[in-house]
XYZ file of C-alpha atoms in Angstrom:
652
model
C 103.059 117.337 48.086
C 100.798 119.027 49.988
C 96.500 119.404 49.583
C 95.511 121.264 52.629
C 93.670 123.985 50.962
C 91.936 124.896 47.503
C 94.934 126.498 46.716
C 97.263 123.577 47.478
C 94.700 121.342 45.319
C 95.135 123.961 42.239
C 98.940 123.637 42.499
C 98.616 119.929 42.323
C 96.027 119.825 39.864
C 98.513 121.780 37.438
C 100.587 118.492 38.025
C 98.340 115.896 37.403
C 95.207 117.592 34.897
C 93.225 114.357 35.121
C 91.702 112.071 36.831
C 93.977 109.081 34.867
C 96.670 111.048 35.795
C 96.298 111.135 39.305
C 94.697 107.263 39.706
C 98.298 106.359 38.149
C 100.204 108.535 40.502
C 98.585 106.710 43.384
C 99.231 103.778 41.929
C 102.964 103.607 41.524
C 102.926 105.713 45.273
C 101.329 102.355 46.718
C 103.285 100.138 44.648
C 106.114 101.752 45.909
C 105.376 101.149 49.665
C 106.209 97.223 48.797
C 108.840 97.635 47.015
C 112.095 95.968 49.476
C 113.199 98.242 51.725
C 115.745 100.012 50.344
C 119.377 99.655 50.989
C 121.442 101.970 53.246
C 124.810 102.282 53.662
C 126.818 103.328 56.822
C 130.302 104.524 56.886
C 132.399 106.521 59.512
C 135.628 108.019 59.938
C 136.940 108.513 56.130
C 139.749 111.010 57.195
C 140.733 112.106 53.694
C 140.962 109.127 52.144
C 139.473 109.838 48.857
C 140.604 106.561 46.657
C 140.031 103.951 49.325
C 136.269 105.531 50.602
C 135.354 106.231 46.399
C 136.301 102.766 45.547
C 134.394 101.440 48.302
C 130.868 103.733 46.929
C 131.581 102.491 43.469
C 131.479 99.265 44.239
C 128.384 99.128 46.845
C 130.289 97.551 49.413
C 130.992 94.300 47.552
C 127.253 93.861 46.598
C 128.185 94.848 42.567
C 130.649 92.033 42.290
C 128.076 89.763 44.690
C 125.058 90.853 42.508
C 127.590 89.765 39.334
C 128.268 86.381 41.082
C 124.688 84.906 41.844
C 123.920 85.959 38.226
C 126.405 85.083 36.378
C 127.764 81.817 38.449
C 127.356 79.556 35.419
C 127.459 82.344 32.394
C 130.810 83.469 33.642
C 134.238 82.798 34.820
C 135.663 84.459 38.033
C 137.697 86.412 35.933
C 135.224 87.904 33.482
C 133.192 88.427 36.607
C 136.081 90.400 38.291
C 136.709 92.276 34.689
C 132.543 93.108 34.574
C 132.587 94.215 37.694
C 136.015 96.712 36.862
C 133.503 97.600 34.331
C 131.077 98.526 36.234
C 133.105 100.202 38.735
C 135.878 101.640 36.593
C 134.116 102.168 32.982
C 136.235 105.154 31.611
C 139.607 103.764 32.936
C 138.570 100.077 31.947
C 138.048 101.420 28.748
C 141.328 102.584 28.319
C 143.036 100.498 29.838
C 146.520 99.252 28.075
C 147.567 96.543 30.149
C 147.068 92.872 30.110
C 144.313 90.834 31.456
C 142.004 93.681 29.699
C 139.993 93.037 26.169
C 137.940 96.719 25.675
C 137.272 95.103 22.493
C 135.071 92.757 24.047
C 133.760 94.915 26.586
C 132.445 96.864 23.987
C 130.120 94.148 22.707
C 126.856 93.793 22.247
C 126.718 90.231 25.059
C 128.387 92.347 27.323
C 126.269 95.643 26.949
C 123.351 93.026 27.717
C 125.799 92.135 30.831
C 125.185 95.404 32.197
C 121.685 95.532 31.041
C 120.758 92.839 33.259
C 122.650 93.700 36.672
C 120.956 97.124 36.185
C 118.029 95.613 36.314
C 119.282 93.558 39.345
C 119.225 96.628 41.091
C 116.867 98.468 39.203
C 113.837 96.084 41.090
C 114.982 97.063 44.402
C 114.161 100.655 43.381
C 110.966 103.164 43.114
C 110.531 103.612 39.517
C 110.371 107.113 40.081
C 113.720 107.034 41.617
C 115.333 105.211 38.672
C 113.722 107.085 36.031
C 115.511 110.373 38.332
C 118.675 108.952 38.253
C 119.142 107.737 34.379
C 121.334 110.145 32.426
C 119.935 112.424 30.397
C 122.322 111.527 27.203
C 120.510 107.981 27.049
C 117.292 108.439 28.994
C 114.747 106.967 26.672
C 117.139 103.775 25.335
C 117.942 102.930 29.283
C 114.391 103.474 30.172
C 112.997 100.766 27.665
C 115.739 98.491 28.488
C 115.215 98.884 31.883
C 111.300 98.685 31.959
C 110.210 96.605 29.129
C 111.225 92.691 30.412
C 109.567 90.035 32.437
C 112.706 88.745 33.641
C 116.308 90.295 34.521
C 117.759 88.270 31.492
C 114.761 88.684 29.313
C 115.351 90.651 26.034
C 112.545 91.812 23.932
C 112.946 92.154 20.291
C 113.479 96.108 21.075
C 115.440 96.005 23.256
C 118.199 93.411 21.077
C 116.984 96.393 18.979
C 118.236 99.264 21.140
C 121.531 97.528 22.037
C 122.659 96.641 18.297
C 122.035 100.502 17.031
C 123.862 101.586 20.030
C 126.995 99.515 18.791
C 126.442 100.568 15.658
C 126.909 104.092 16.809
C 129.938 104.172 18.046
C 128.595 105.641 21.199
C 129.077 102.297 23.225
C 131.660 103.804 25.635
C 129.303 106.575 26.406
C 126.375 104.115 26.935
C 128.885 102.332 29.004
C 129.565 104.805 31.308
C 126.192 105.955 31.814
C 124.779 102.737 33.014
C 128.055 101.634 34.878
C 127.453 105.032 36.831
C 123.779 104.023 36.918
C 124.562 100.693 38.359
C 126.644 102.704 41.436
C 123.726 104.798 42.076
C 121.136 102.257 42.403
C 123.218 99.500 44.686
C 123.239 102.382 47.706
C 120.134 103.960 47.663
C 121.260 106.522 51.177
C 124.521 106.773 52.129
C 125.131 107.559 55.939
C 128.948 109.285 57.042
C 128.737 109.130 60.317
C 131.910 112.046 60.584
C 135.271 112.625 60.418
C 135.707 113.436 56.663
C 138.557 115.644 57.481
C 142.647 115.045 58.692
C 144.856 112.449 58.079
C 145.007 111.621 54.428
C 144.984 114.219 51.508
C 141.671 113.723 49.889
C 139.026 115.239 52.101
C 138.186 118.247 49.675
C 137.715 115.428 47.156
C 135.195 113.494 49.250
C 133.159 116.501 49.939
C 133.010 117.421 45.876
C 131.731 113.151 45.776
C 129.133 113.555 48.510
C 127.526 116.969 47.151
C 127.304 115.508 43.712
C 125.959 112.008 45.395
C 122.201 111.452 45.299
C 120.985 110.768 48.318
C 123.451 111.490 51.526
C 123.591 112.715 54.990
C 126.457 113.590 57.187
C 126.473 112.834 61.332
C 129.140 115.717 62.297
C 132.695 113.968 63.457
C 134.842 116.522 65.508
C 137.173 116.948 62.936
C 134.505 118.182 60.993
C 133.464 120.501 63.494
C 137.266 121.649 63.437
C 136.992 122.376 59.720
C 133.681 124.230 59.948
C 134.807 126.452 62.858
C 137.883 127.498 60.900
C 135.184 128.277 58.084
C 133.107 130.410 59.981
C 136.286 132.145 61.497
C 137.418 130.774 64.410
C 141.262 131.498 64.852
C 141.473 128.790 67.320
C 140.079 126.190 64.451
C 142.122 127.726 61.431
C 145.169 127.444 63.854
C 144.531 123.705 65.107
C 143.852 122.867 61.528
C 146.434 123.836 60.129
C 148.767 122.110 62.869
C 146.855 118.896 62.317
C 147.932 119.513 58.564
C 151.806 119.715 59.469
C 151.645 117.382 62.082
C 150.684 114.747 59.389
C 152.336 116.410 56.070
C 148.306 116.510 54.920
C 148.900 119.669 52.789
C 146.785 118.754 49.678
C 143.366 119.633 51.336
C 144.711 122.690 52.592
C 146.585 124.365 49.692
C 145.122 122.639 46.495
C 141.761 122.075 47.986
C 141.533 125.022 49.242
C 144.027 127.964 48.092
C 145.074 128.496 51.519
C 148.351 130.300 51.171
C 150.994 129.129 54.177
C 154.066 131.168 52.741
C 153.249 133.968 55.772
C 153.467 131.222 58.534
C 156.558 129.672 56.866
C 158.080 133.331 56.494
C 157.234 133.321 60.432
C 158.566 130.192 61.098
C 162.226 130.867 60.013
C 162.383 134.115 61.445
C 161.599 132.503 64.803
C 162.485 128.879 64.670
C 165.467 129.112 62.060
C 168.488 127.783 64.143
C 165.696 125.536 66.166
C 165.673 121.954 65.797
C 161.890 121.786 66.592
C 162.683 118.018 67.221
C 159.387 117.585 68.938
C 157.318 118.796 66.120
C 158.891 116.590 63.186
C 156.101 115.565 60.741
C 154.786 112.019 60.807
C 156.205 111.109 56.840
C 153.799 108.224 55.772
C 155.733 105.632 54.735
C 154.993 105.837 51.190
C 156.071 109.482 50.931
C 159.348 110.646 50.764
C 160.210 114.006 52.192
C 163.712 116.109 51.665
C 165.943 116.973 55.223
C 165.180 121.035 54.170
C 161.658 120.152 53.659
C 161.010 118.257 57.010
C 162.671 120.842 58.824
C 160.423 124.042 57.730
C 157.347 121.957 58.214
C 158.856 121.137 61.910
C 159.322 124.797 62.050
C 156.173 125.913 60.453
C 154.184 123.572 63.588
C 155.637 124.913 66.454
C 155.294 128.206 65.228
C 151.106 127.725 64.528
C 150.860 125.608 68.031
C 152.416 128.149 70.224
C 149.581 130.457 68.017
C 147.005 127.431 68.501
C 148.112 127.808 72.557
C 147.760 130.910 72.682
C 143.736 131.534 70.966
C 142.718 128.842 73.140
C 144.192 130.377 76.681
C 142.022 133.417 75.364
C 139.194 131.258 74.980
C 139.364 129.079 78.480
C 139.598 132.572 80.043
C 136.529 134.472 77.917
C 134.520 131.252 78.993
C 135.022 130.011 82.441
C 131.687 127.865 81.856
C 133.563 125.511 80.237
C 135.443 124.982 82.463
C 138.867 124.175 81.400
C 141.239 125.975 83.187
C 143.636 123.024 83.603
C 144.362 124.013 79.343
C 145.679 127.166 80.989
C 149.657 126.179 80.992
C 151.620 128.711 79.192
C 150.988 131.055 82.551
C 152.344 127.985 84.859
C 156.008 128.127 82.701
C 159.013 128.843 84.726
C 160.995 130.247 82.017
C 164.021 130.542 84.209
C 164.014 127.240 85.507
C 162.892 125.635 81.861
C 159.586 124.037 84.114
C 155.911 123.808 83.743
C 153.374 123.216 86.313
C 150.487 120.997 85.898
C 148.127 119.555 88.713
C 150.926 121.575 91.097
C 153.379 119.240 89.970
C 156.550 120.377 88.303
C 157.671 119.167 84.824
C 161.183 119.836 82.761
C 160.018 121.471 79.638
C 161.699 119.008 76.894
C 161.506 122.219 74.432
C 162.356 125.444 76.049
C 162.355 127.994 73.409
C 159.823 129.955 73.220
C 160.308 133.433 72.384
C 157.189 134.672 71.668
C 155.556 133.772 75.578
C 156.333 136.662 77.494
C 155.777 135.740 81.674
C 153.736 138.582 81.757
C 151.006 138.070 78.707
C 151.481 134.356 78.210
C 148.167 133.974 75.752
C 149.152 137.365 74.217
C 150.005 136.970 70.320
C 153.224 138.756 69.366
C 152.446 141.138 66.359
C 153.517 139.310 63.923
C 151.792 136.195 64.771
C 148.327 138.733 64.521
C 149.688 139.366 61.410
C 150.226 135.666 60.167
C 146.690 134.813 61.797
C 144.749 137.660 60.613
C 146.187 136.157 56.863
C 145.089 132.731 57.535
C 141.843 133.638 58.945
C 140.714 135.604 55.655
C 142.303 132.752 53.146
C 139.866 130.465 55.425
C 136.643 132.282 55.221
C 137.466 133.694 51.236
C 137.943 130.313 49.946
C 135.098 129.562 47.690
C 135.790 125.818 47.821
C 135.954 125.770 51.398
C 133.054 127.449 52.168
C 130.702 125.669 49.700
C 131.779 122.180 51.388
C 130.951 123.756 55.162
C 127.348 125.040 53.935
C 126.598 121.627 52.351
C 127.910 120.250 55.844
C 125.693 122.236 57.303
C 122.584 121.525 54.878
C 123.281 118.123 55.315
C 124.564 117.600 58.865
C 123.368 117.888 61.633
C 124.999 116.754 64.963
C 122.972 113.315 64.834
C 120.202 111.373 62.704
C 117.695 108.813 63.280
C 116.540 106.769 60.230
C 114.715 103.478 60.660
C 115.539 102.618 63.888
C 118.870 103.641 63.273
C 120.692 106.348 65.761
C 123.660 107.717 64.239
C 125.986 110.479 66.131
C 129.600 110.029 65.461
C 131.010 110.122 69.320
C 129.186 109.305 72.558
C 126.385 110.985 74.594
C 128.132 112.012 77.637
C 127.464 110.117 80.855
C 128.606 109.761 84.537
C 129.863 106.571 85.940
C 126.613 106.024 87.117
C 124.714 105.814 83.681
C 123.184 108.807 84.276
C 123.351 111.593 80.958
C 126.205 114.493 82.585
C 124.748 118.239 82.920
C 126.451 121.161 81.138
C 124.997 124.934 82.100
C 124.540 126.910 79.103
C 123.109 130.709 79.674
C 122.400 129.785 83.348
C 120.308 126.504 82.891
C 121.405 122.548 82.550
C 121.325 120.740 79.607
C 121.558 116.559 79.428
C 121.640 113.906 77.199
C 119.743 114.657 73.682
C 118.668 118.085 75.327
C 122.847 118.898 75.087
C 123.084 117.919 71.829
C 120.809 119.686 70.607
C 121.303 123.023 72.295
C 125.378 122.702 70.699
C 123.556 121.475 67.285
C 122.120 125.351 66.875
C 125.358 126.946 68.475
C 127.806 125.142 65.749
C 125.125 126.794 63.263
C 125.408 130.288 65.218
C 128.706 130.604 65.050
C 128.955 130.194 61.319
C 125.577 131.983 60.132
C 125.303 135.306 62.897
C 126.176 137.834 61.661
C 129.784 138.836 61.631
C 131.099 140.750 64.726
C 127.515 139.834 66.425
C 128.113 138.051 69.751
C 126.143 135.157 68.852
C 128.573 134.865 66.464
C 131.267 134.930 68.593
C 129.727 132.820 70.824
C 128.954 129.959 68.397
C 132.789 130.202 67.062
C 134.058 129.068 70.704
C 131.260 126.575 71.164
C 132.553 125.117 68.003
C 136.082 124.909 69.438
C 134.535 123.310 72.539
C 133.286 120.777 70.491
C 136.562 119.458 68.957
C 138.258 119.685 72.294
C 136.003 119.758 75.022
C 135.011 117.122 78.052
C 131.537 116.721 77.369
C 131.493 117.635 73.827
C 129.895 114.930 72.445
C 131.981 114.992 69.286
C 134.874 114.486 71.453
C 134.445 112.681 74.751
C 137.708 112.750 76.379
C 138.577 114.639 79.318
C 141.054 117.064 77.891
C 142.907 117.479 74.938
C 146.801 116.881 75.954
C 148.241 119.107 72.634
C 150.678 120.495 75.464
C 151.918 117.845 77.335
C 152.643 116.092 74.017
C 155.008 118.585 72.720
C 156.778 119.954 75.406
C 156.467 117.069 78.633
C 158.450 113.642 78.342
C 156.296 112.369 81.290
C 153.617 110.280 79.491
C 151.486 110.135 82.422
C 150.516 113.977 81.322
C 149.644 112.728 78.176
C 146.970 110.727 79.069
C 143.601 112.268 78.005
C 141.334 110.127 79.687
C 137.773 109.381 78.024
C 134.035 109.690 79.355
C 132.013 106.589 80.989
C 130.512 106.338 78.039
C 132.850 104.351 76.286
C 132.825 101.969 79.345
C 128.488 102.156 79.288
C 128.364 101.305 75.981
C 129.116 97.936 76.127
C 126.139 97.544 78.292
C 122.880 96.747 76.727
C 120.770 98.684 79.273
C 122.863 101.711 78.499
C 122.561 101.745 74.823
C 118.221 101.101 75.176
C 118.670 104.269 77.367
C 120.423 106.837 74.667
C 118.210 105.125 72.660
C 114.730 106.549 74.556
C 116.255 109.248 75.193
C 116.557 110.295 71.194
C 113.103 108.903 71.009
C 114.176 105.655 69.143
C 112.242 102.334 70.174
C 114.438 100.677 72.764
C 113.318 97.228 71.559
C 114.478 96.515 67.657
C 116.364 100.502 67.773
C 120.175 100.216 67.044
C 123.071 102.936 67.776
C 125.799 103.401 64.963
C 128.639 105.066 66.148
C 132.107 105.774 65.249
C 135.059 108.036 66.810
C 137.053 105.513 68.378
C 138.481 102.557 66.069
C 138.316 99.121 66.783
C 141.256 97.105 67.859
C 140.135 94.197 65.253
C 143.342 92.530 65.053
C 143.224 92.186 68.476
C 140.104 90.621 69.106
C 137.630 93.718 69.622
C 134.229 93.301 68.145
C 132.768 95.837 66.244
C 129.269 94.989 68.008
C 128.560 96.045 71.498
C 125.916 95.796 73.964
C 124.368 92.490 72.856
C 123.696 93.958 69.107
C 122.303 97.421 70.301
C 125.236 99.348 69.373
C 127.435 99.376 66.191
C 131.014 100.690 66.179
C 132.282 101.037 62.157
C 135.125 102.935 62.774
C 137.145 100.000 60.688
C 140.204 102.530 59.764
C 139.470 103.786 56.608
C 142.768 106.661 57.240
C 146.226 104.502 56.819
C 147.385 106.642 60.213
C 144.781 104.073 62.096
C 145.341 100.459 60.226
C 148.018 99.739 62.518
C 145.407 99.997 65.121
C 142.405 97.708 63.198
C 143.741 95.746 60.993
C 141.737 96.253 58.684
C 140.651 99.364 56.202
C 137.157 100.363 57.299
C 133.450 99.174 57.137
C 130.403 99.563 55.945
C 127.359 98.570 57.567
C 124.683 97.675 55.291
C 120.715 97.989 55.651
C 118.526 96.181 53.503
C 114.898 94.637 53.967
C 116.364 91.232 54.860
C 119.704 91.540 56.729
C 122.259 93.812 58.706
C 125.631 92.941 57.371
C 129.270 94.333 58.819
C 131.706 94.793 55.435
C 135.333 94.886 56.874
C 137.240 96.206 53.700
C 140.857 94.920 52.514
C 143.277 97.717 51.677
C 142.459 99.374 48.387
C 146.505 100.250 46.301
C 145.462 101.931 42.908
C 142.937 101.577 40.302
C 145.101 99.950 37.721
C 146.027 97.533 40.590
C 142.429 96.619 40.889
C 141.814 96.470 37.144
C 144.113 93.992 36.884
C 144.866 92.015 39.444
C 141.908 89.632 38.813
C 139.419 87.815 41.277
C 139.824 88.425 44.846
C 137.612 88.956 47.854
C 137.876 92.943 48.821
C 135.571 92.409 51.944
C 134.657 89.960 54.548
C 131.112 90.330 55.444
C 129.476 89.846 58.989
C 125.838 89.531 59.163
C 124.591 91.092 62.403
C 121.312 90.131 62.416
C 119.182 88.674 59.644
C 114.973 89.969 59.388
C 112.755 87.035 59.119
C 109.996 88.795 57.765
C 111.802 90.991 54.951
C 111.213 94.782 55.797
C 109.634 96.876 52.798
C 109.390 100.596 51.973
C 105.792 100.898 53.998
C 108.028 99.355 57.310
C 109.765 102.519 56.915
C 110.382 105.903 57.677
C 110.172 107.654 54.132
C 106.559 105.826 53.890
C 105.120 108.558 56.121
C 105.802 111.528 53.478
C 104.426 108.872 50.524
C 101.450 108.019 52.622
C 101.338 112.005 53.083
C 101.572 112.374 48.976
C 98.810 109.539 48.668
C 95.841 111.565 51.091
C 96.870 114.424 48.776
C 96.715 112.776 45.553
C 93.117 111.198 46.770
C 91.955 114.828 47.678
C 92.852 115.864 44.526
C 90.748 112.999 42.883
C 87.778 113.367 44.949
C 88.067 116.782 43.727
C 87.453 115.893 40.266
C 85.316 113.264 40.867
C 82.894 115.797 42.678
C 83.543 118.404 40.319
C 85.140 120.479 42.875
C 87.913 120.876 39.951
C 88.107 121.013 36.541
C 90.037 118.433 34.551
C 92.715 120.190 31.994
């Protein structure tokens, strides 16, 4: 809303005609500035896992069910509690539900519409009522909107609105009522949801996440370096498309890849056999989660099928260590240091037994060379990556909403690390022949990740973006990464473990320090003094013993191991961190089996909650950062009255 001009103050005044028009607008603009601070929501490291990070949305991070409890402590039993808050969560499968422990019957009821009536409202008050009146569905706009806006108290009920409820039952459109409030409800308990990266790998679900976040309401996305890995193979990158598709076999994760996103494999497969037929591949078997089961025949090709895309994988990336000797990564250069004859490698001028010593397609003399057919089978993959439809609309909205990092309310988010030297000091990367440090870095790779997918194809800014993209899933100072190398060789074909150490930057070490977290914090221009970082990356050893919260409060890790691959590691199955104007809460979630599992199970406790730090003067929308652009829309509107007060303008 802008009133710079005469001609911004016409535009307006076709918005608001009169002067009672605009003295309202201002109105509900400085109402809204103390309204509670809204509540904001914080998770990291999703990795696919569409049912366990959608349950966890639908349900606000335990604060439906807790809104249900301090409501309803007397009205209702912990079971009809649990089965309102299924409701709420669940409506449409609720509804239809056939198994015991489930009355639809009297779901369907008038007490229990005014159930959900009244925990809307719950949530409704901690809303602008512009943004509720935004987010009501259209199908029942005007009945939700009086039931919503016409009481004194959450359980009062007018004589229209008993009104409103009865003709809905008498209807028959209570399911569809149901549904839209339920989905209502979800909307208003998390008014900005924060990922703070890694959508992608692991589990199967990740194209299903992205449809849920571009259809969410209000979201942003803090890159991860898996996502990077994803958006380079969008843009083109072989070495992406190859490494993602490894990742993919590595972990049996084909869902994303083929029903997400068309991406036809039968040309790698066909390459696999030819090659790898009478190969065991032993060290490429798949990881099998243990609730799949996968035949002997099928276990074998996908062996087959990831060896033959990481000697590809091996290959693009030799080409791109040697096109860009500013990264400096030469010590990724091993396929040259293979003695074929004697079956060794060298690395650090030490000599290893290759474990896996055939390897047909790495001559001596053009070790990063690709044979023709694996062109062939990469040229394929490349245009399935950048001509699937699916794929492409989830990078741009990535992209659109992404961004490397993200401040919001004293909040830093940025899903890995700032790199540092042992000293505390931010490390220096030359880019085009001058240094780059700290926030400077990160923003300089920021606009290369967004050149390599939007320059124009076959443009060297292009190409250059593509490889800084790669850099920034594998790279030492990448600060999507922040290890010191990426040890996809000595995995596969070195028993030695002590090659397989990969080493990670000081940061990791720093940020346990409070006077290193106050300085990333200056540095991204956040107030040292009540500014927090929330990170993620790195999951936290909960079961044994490691706190989420580092440097005396300053820094936030909720990487809580939301992917099943990491639980082992945790303990646990992911947090949330949770804003609102009187608290900073920790969720640590409880494994999440099935829907119908949750439906019925009855009342348990999905979460255990950790306040962090609790405000003692509650925090409301003016204490905030979105009050600037209604402060902004309040000079405007006040122009715009002056103007008709003055007769500067004409009222319509």
């Amino acid at each position: 809303m802008k009133a710079n001009d005469e001609t911004d103050l016409n535009i307006l005044a076709g918005q608001y005609p009169s002067i009672a028009l605009v003295a309202n607008a201002i109105k509900e603009l400085e109402d809204e500035l103390n309204l509670p601070k809204r509540t904001e929501h914080f998770v990291s490291d999703l990795h696919g896992e569409y049912e366990s990070f959608c349950h966890v949305i639908k349900n606000g991070s335990g604060s439906i069910s807790q809104a249900i409890s301090e409501t309803f402590t007397q009205q209702l039993s912990a079971t009809d509690q649990h089965q309102l808050t299924a409701l709420i969560c669940y409506p449409e499968e609720v509804l239809s539900h056939q198994g015991e422990g489930v009355d639809p019957e009297r779901l369907c009821s008038v007490q229990s519409l005014e159930h959900l009536v009244i925990i809307c409202r719950f949530f409704t008050k901690l809303n602008a009522r512009s943004t509720v009146k935004e987010l009501i569905p259209a199908n029942f706009a005007r009945p939700i909107a009086t039931l919503l806006f016409e009481f004194q108290t959450e359980s009062d009920f007018s004589e229209s609105c008993h009104h409103i409820l009865n003709n809905i039952a008498a209807s028959g459109s209570v399911k569809e009522f149901i549904v839209a409030i339920a989905e209502l409800i979800q909307k208003l308990a998390i008014s900005k949801l924060h990922v703070i990266g890694d959508i992608y790998d692991r589990g199967p679900g990740a194209h299903q996440i992205m449809d849920m976040l571009m259809k969410y309401h209000s979201v942003d996305v803090q890159w991860g370096n898996h996502d990077i890995l994803w958006m380079g193979a969008a843009a083109g990158s072989e070495a992406c498309i190859a490494t993602a598709i490894r990742i993919a076999l590595r972990y049996t994760d084909l869902e994303t890849l083929q029903s997400g996103y068309g991406i036809n494999l039968l040309p790698l497969a066909a390459l696999a056999v030819k090659l790898y037929g009478d190969d065991p591949c032993e060290q490429f078997q798949p990881k099998v989660p243990a609730e799949q089961t996968l035949a002997n025949h099928d276990r074998r090709l996908l062996a087959q099928m990831q060896k033959a895309i990481a000697v590809i994988q091996l290959k693009l990336e030799g080409q791109i260590v040697q096109r860009r000797p500013q990264y400096q990564m030469n010590d990724r250069l091993l396929l040259d240091k293979i003695d074929h004859v004697a079956g060794t490698v060298s690395i650090d001028q030490v000599s290893y037994p290759l474990i896996d010593q055939h390897l047909p397609t790495i001559s001596a003399d053009a070790p990063y060379t690709l044979s023709e057919d694996e062109q062939s089978v990469i040229e394929q993959l490349k245009l399935a990556f950048t001509a699937s439809k699916s794929l492409q609309q989830h990078v741009r909205f990535l992209y659109s909403h992404g961004a490397m990092y993200h401040v919001s309310n004293g909040h830093l988010l940025y899903h890995g690390c700032v790199a540092m030297n042992d000293d505390g000091s931010f490390k220096t990367f030359k880019v085009a022949g001058k240094e780059f440090a700290g926030k400077a870095f990160v923003d300089r790779v920021d606009t290369l990740a967004r050149q390599g997918y939007f320059s124009p194809v076959g443009s060297e800014e292009k190409a250059y973006g593509e490889d800084a993209m790669w850099y920034l899933w594998c790279g030492e100072q990448s600060p999507l990464f922040g290890k010191q190398k990426m040890a996809t060789f000595e995995r596969y074909f070195v028993a030695d473990k002590t090659v397989h150490s990969e080493g990670r930057n000081a940061y990791y070490d720093l940020r346990n320090e409070q006077e290193s977290a106050k300085k990333i914090l200056l540095e991204f221009g956040v107030n040292p003094n009540n500014g927090r970082i929330v990170n993620g990356h790195v999951p936290v050893k909960v079961k044994k013993g490691e706190s989420p919260i580092k440097a005396d409060g300053k820094l936030l890790v909720i990487d809580g191991g939301f992917a099943k691959a990491y639980r082992g590691t945790t303990g646990i199955a992911g947090y949330t961190l949770i804003a609102n104007a009187d608290s900073l809460s920790l969720v640590a979630h409880k494994p999440f089996d099935s829907v119908d599992a949750y439906i019925q199970r009855g009342p348990q406790v999905d979460f255990d909650v950790e306040c962090v730090e609790t405000i003692s003067r509650a925090l409301k929308v003016k204490d905030c950062d979105e009050s600037l652009e209604i402060n902004q829309d309040i000079v405007a509107l006040q122009s715009l009255l002056n103007a008709y007060q003055t007769g500067l303008l004409k009222q319509q």
